[in-house]
Coordinates of C-alpha atoms and ligand atoms in Angstrom, one line a residue:
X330 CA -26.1 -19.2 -31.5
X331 CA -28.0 -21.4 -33.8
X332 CA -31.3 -23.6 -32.9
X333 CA -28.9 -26.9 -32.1
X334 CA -26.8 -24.9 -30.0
X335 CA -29.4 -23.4 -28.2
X336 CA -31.4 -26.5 -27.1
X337 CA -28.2 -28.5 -26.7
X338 CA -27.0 -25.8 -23.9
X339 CA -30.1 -26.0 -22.2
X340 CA -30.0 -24.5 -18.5
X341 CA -26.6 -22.1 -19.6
X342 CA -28.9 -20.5 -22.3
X343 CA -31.8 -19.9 -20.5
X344 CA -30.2 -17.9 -17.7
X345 CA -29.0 -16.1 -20.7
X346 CA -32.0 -15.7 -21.6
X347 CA -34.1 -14.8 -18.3
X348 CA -31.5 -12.0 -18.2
X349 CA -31.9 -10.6 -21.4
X350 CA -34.1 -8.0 -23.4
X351 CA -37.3 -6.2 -22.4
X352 CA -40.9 -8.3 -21.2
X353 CA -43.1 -8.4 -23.3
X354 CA -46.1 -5.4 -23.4
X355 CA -49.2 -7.4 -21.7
X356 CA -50.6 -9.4 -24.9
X357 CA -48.1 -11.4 -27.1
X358 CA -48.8 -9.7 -30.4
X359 CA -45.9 -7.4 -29.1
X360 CA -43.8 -10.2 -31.1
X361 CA -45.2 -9.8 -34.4
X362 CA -43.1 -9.1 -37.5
X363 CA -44.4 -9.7 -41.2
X364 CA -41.3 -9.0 -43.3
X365 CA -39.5 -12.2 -43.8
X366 CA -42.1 -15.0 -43.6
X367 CA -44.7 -13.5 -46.0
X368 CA -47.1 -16.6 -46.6
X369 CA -46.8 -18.2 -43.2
X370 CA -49.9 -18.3 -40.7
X371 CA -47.7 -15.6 -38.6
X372 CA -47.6 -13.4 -40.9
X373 CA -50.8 -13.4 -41.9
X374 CA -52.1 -13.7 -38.3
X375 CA -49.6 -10.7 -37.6
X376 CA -51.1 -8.0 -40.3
X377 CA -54.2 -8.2 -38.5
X378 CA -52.4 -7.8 -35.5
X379 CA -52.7 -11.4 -34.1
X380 CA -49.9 -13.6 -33.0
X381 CA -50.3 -17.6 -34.4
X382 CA -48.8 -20.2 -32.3
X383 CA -48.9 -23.6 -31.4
X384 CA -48.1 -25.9 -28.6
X385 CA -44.8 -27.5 -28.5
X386 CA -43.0 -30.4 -26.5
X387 CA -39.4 -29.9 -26.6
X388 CA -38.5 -33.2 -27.6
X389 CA -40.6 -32.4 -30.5
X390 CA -37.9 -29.5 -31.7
X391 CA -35.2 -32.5 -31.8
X392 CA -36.1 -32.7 -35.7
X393 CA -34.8 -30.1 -37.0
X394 CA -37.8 -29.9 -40.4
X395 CA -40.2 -29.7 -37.7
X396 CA -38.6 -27.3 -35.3
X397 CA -38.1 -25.1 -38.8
X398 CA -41.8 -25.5 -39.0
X399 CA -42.2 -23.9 -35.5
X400 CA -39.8 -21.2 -36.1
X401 CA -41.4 -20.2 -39.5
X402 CA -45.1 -20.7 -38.9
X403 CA -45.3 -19.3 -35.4
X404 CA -45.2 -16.0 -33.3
X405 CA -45.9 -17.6 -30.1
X406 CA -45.1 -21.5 -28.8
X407 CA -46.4 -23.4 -25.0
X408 CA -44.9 -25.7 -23.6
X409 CA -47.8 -28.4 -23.3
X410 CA -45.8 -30.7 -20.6
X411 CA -43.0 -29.0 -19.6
X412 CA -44.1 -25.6 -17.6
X413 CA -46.6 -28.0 -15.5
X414 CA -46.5 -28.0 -11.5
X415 CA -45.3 -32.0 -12.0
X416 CA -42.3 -31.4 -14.1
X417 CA -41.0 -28.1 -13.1
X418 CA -41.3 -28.5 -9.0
X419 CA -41.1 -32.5 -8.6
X420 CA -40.4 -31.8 -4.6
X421 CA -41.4 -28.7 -2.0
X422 CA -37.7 -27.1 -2.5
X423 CA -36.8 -28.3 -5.5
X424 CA -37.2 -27.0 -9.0
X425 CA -36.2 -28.7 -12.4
X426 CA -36.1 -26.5 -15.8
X427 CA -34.0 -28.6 -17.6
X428 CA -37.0 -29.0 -20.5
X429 CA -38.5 -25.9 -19.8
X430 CA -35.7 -23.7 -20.4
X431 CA -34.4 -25.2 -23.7
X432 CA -38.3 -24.3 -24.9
X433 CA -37.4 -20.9 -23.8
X434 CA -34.4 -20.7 -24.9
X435 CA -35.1 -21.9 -28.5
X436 CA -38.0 -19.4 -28.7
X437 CA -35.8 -17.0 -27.7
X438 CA -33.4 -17.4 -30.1
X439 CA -36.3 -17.7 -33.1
X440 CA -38.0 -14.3 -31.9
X441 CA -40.7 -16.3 -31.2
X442 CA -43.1 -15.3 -27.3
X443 CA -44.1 -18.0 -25.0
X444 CA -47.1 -18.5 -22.9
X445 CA -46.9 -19.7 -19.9
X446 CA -49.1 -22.6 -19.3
X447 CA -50.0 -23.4 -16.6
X448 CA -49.4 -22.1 -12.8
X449 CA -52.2 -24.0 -10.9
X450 CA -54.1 -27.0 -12.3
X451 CA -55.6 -30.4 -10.6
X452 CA -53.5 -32.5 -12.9
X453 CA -50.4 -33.6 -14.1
X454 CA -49.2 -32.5 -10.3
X455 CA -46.3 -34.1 -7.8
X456 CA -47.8 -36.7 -5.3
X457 CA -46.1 -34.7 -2.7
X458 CA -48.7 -31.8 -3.4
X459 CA -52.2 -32.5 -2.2
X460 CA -51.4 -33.2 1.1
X461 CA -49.0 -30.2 1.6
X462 CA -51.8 -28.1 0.6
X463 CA -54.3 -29.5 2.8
X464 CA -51.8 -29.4 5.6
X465 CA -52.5 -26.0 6.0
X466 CA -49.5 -24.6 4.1
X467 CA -51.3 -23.5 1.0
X468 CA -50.2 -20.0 0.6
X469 CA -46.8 -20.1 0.7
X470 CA -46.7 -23.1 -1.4
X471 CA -48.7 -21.5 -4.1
X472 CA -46.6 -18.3 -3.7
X473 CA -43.2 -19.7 -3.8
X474 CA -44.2 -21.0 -6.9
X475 CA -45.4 -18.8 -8.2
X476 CA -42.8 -16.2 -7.8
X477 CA -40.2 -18.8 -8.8
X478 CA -41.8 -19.7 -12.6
X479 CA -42.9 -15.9 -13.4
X480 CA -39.7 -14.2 -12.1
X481 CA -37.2 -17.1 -13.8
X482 CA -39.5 -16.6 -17.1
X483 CA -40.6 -13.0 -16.4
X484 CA -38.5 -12.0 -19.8
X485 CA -40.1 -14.6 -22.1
X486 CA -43.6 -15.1 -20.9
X487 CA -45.9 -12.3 -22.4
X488 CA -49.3 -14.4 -21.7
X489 CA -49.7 -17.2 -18.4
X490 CA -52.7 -19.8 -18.3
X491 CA -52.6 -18.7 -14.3
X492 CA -55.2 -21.0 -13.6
X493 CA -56.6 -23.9 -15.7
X494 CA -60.2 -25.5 -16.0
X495 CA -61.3 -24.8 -12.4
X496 CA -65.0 -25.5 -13.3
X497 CA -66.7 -28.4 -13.3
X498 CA -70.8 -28.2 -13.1
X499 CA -70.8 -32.5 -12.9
X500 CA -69.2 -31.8 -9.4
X501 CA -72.4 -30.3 -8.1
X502 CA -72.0 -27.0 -6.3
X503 CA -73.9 -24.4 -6.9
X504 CA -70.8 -22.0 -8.0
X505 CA -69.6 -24.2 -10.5
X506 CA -66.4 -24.8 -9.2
X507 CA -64.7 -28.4 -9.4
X508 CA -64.2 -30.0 -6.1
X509 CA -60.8 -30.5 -6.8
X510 CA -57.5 -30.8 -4.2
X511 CA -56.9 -27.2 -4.8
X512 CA -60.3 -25.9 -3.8
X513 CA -60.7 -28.6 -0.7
X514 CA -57.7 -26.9 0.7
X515 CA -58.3 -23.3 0.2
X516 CA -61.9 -22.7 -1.1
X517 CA -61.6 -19.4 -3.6
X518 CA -59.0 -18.3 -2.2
X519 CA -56.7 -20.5 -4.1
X520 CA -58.2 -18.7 -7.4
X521 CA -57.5 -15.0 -6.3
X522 CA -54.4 -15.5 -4.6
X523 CA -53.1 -17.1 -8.0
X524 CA -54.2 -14.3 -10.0
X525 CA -52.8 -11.8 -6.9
X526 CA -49.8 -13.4 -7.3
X527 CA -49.2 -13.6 -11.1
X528 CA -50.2 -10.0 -11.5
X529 CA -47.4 -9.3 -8.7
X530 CA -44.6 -11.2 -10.0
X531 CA -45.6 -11.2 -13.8
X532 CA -46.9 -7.4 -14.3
X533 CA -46.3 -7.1 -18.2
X534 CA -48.1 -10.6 -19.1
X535 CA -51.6 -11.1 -19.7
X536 CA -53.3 -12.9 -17.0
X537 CA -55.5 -15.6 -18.7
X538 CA -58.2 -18.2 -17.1
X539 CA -57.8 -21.5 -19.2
X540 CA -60.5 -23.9 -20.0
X541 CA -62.3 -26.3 -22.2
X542 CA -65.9 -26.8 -23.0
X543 CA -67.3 -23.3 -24.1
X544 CA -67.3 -23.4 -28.1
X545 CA -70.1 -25.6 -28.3
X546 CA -73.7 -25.7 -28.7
X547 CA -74.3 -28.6 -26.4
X548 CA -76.2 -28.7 -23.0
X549 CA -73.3 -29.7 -20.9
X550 CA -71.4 -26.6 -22.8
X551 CA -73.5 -24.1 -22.0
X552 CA -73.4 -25.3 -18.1
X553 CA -69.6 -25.3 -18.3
X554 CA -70.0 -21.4 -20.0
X555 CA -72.2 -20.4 -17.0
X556 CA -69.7 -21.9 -14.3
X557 CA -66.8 -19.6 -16.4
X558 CA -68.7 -16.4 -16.5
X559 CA -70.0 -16.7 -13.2
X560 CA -65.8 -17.5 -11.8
X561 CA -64.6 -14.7 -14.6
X562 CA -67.5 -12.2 -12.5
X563 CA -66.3 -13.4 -9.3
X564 CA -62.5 -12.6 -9.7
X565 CA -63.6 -9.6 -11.1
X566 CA -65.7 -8.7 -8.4
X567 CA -62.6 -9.5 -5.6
X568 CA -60.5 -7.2 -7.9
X569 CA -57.7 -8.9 -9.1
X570 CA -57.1 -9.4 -12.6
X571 CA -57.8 -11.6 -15.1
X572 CA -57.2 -10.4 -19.0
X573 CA -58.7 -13.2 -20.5
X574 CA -60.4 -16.4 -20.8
X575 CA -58.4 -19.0 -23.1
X576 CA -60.7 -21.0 -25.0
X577 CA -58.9 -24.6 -25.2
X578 CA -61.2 -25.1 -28.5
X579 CA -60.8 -29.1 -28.6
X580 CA -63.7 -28.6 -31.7
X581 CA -64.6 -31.9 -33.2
X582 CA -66.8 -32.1 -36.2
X583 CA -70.4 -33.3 -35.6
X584 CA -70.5 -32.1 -32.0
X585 CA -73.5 -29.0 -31.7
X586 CA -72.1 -25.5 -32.8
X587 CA -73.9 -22.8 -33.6
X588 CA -72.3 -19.5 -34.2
X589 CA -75.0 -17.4 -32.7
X590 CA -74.6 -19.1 -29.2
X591 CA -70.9 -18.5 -29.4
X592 CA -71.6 -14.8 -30.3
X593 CA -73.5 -14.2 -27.4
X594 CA -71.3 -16.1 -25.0
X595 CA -68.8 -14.1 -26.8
X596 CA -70.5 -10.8 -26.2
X597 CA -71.4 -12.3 -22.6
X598 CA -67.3 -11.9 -22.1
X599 CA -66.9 -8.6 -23.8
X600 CA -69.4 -6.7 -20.7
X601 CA -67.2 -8.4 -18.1
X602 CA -64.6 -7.0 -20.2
X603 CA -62.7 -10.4 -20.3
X604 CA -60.9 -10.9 -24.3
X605 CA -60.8 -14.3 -25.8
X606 CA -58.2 -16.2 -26.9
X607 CA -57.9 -19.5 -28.6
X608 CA -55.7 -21.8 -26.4
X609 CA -55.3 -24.7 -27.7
X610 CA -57.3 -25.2 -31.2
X611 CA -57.5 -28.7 -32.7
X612 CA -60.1 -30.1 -35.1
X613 CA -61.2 -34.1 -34.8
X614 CA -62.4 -35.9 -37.9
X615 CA -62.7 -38.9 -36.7
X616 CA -66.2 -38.9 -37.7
X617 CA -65.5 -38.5 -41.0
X618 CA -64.9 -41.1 -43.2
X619 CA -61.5 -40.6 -46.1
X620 CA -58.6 -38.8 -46.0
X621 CA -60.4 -36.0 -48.6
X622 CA -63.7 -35.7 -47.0
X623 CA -62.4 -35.5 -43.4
X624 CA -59.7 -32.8 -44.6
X625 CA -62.5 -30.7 -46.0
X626 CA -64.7 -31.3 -43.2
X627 CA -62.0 -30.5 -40.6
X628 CA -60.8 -27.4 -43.0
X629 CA -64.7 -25.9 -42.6
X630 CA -65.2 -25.8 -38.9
X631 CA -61.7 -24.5 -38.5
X632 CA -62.7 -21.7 -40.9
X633 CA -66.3 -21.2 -39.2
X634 CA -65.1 -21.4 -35.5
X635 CA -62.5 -18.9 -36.0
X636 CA -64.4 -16.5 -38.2
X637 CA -67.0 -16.4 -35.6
X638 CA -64.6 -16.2 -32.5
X639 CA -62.5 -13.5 -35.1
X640 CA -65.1 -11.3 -35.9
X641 CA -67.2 -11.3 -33.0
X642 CA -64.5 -10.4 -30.4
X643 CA -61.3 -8.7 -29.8
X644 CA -59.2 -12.4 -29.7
X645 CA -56.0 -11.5 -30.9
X646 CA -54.0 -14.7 -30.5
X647 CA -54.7 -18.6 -31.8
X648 CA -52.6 -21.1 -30.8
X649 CA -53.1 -24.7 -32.0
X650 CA -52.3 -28.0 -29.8
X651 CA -49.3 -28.7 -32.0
X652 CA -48.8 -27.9 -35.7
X653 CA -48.7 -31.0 -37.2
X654 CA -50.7 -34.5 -36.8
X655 CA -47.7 -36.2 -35.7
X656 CA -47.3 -34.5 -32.2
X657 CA -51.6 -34.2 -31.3
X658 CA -52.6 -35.7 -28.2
X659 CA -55.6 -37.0 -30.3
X660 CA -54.1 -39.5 -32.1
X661 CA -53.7 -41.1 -28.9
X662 CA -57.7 -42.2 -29.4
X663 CA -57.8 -42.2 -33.2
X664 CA -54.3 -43.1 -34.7
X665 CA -55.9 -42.2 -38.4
X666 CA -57.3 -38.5 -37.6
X667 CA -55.8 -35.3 -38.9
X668 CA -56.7 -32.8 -36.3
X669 CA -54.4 -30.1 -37.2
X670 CA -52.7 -27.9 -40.1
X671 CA -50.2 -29.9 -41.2
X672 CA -49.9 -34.1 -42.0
X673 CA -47.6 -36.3 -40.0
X674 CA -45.0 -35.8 -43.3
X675 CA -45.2 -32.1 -42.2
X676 CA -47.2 -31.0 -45.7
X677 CA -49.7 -28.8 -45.4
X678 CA -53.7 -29.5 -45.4
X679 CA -56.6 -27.9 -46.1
X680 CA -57.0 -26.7 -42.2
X681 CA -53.7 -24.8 -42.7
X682 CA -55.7 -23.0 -45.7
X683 CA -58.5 -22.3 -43.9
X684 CA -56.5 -20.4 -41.4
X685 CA -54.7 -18.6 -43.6
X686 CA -58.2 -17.3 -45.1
X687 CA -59.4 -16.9 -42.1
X688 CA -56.4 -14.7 -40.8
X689 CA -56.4 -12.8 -43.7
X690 CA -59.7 -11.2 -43.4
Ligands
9MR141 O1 -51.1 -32.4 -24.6 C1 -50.7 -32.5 -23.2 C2 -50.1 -33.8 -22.9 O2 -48.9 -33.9 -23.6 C3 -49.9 -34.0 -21.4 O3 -49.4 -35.3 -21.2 C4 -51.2 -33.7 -20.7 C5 -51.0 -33.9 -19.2 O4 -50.1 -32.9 -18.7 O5 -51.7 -32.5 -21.0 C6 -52.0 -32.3 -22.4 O6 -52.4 -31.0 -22.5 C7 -53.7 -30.6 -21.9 C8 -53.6 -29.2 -21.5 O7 -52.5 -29.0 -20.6 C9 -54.8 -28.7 -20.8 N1 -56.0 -28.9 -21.7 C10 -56.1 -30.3 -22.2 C11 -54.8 -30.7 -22.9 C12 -55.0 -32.1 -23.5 O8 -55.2 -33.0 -22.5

């Protein structure tokens, strides 16, 4: 079957799919091959034994350059939109994977893993949710969805964002948490239960805690790295498991960075023995001023974020918000930035080089 096919078959393919070859083993470097794409991020991310990957809508993978692009370029792909709570499960018994599974189905087809992204989060939900939740009903809720997306995608997922950016120190509880819908409803127990219930219904994929805000050098960074260790030690502590944190890594040049804070929140991670990995990398340069300077400028911090996250931890998988400047969420606020590897024509920029030294060290 080739790529159209694939994504023009939609639901068909993907119970092909679900029902094909083995899970993946626990990380999603399991995918890695470095034969036919020498050159590509992939492969050099791959001889280290790293997977590369980026996030993906799959409306995106209509254009066929572009979905080449994915194929070549990547190990691993997320679906940014269409694994969310809102899309896949619009009503209590009702579940849509029209989008999802032709995602699947096309990284299926291109040898490519997935991670899962993501099973519990306080946005992009249904309207019927928050007040089901609070009903009382939480539990089963939570389970039935969770054993519904794990066990359809059990055979493609080798990595699920479980849970995604439950901090928030601005909310003003001493743990840390955010006082979201979630954690009115159910207090912690919303956070183990997920994890209980991922690590019963997805056994062979890594178990990852998504969130944003710990790269930096900032004040309000280093609350929001507290509020994650302390939740990472909690977990821990009730015994379930969590394999690693995914560091979102929205970077933006100018903001505070330092690579000796990140080394020691890094090291911080390594005695809970929680890995990073880089969820959802982008670089803004919308500070910068020209095309060249903000290229070279966006180029550097990709290369000195990584080399620090690289070298200073056992990360073994980098996945950018989208491949090319034409699909990031950030263009949304700056319409002239170039926050990621490769131009809205699909050329590549100095970022792309940058990971590709990176990678290769
Ligand atoms: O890029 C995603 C965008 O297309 C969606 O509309 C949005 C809401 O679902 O989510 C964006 O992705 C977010 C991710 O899921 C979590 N971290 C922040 C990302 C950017 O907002």
């Amino acid at each position: 079957m080739t790529r159209r096919q694939v994504l023009a078959a939609g639901a068909a393919a993907a119970t092909w799919l679900v029902s094909g070859g083995p899970a993946g083993a626990g990380a999603c470097t399991g995918v890695c091959t470095t034969e036919a794409d020498a050159g590509t991020l992939r492969a050099a991310a791959c001889r280290r034994g790293r997977a590369f990957g980026s996030g993906v809508a799959t409306g995106e993978l209509a254009n066929p350059e572009y979905a080449d692009l994915v194929a070549r370029q990547c190990a691993v792909v997320v679906p940014t939109w269409e694994m969310k709570w809102g899309q896949v499960h619009k009503a209590p018994d009702v579940f849509d994977f029209g989008s999802c599974d032709r995602l699947v189905a096309f990284a299926r087809v291109n040898g490519l893993g997935v991670r899962g992204h993501t099973l519990v989060w306080h946005r992009n939900h249904p309207e019927w949710l928050p007040a089901r939740l609070a009903g009382g009903g939480w539990r089963d809720i939570l389970a039935s969805h969770v054993a519904t997306l794990c066990g359809r995608y059990r055979h493609a997922v080798c990595s699920w964002d479980v849970v995604n950016e439950a901090v928030e120190p601005e909310d003003g509880r001493s743990d840390g948490l955010r006082d979201s819908f979630w954690l009115k409803a159910a207090g912690f127990g919303y956070l183990r239960t997920a994890y209980e219930l991922a690590a019963e219904y997805a056994p062979e994929a890594e178990l990852v805690y998504n969130d944003y805000g710990c790269e930096g050098d900032a004040r309000w960074n280093h609350r929001r790295r507290s509020a994650v260790l302390h939740l990472l030690e909690r977990l821990k502590k009730a015994g379930v498991r969590v394999d690693a944190l995914g560091m979102q890594s929205h970077l933006r040049v100018g903001d505070a960075f330092s690579t000796r804070s990140l080394g020691r929140f890094l090291a911080d991670l390594a005695d809970l023995g929680v890995k990073p990995i880089v969820t959802e990398l982008e670089v803004r340069g919308d500070r910068i001023r020209g095309v060249h300077d903000k290229d070279r400028a966006v180029a550097a911090l990709y290369r000195d974020y990584l080399e620090t996250v690289l070298t200073r931890s056992n990360c073994d998988s980098v996945v950018t918000w989208g491949l090319s400047d034409r699909h990031s969420w950030r263009l949304d606020e700056d319409p002239t930035d170039r926050p990621l590897p490769f131009d809205s024509t699909l050329r590549a920029k100095p970022a792309y080089e940058a990971l590709l030294a990176v990678f290769g060290k």
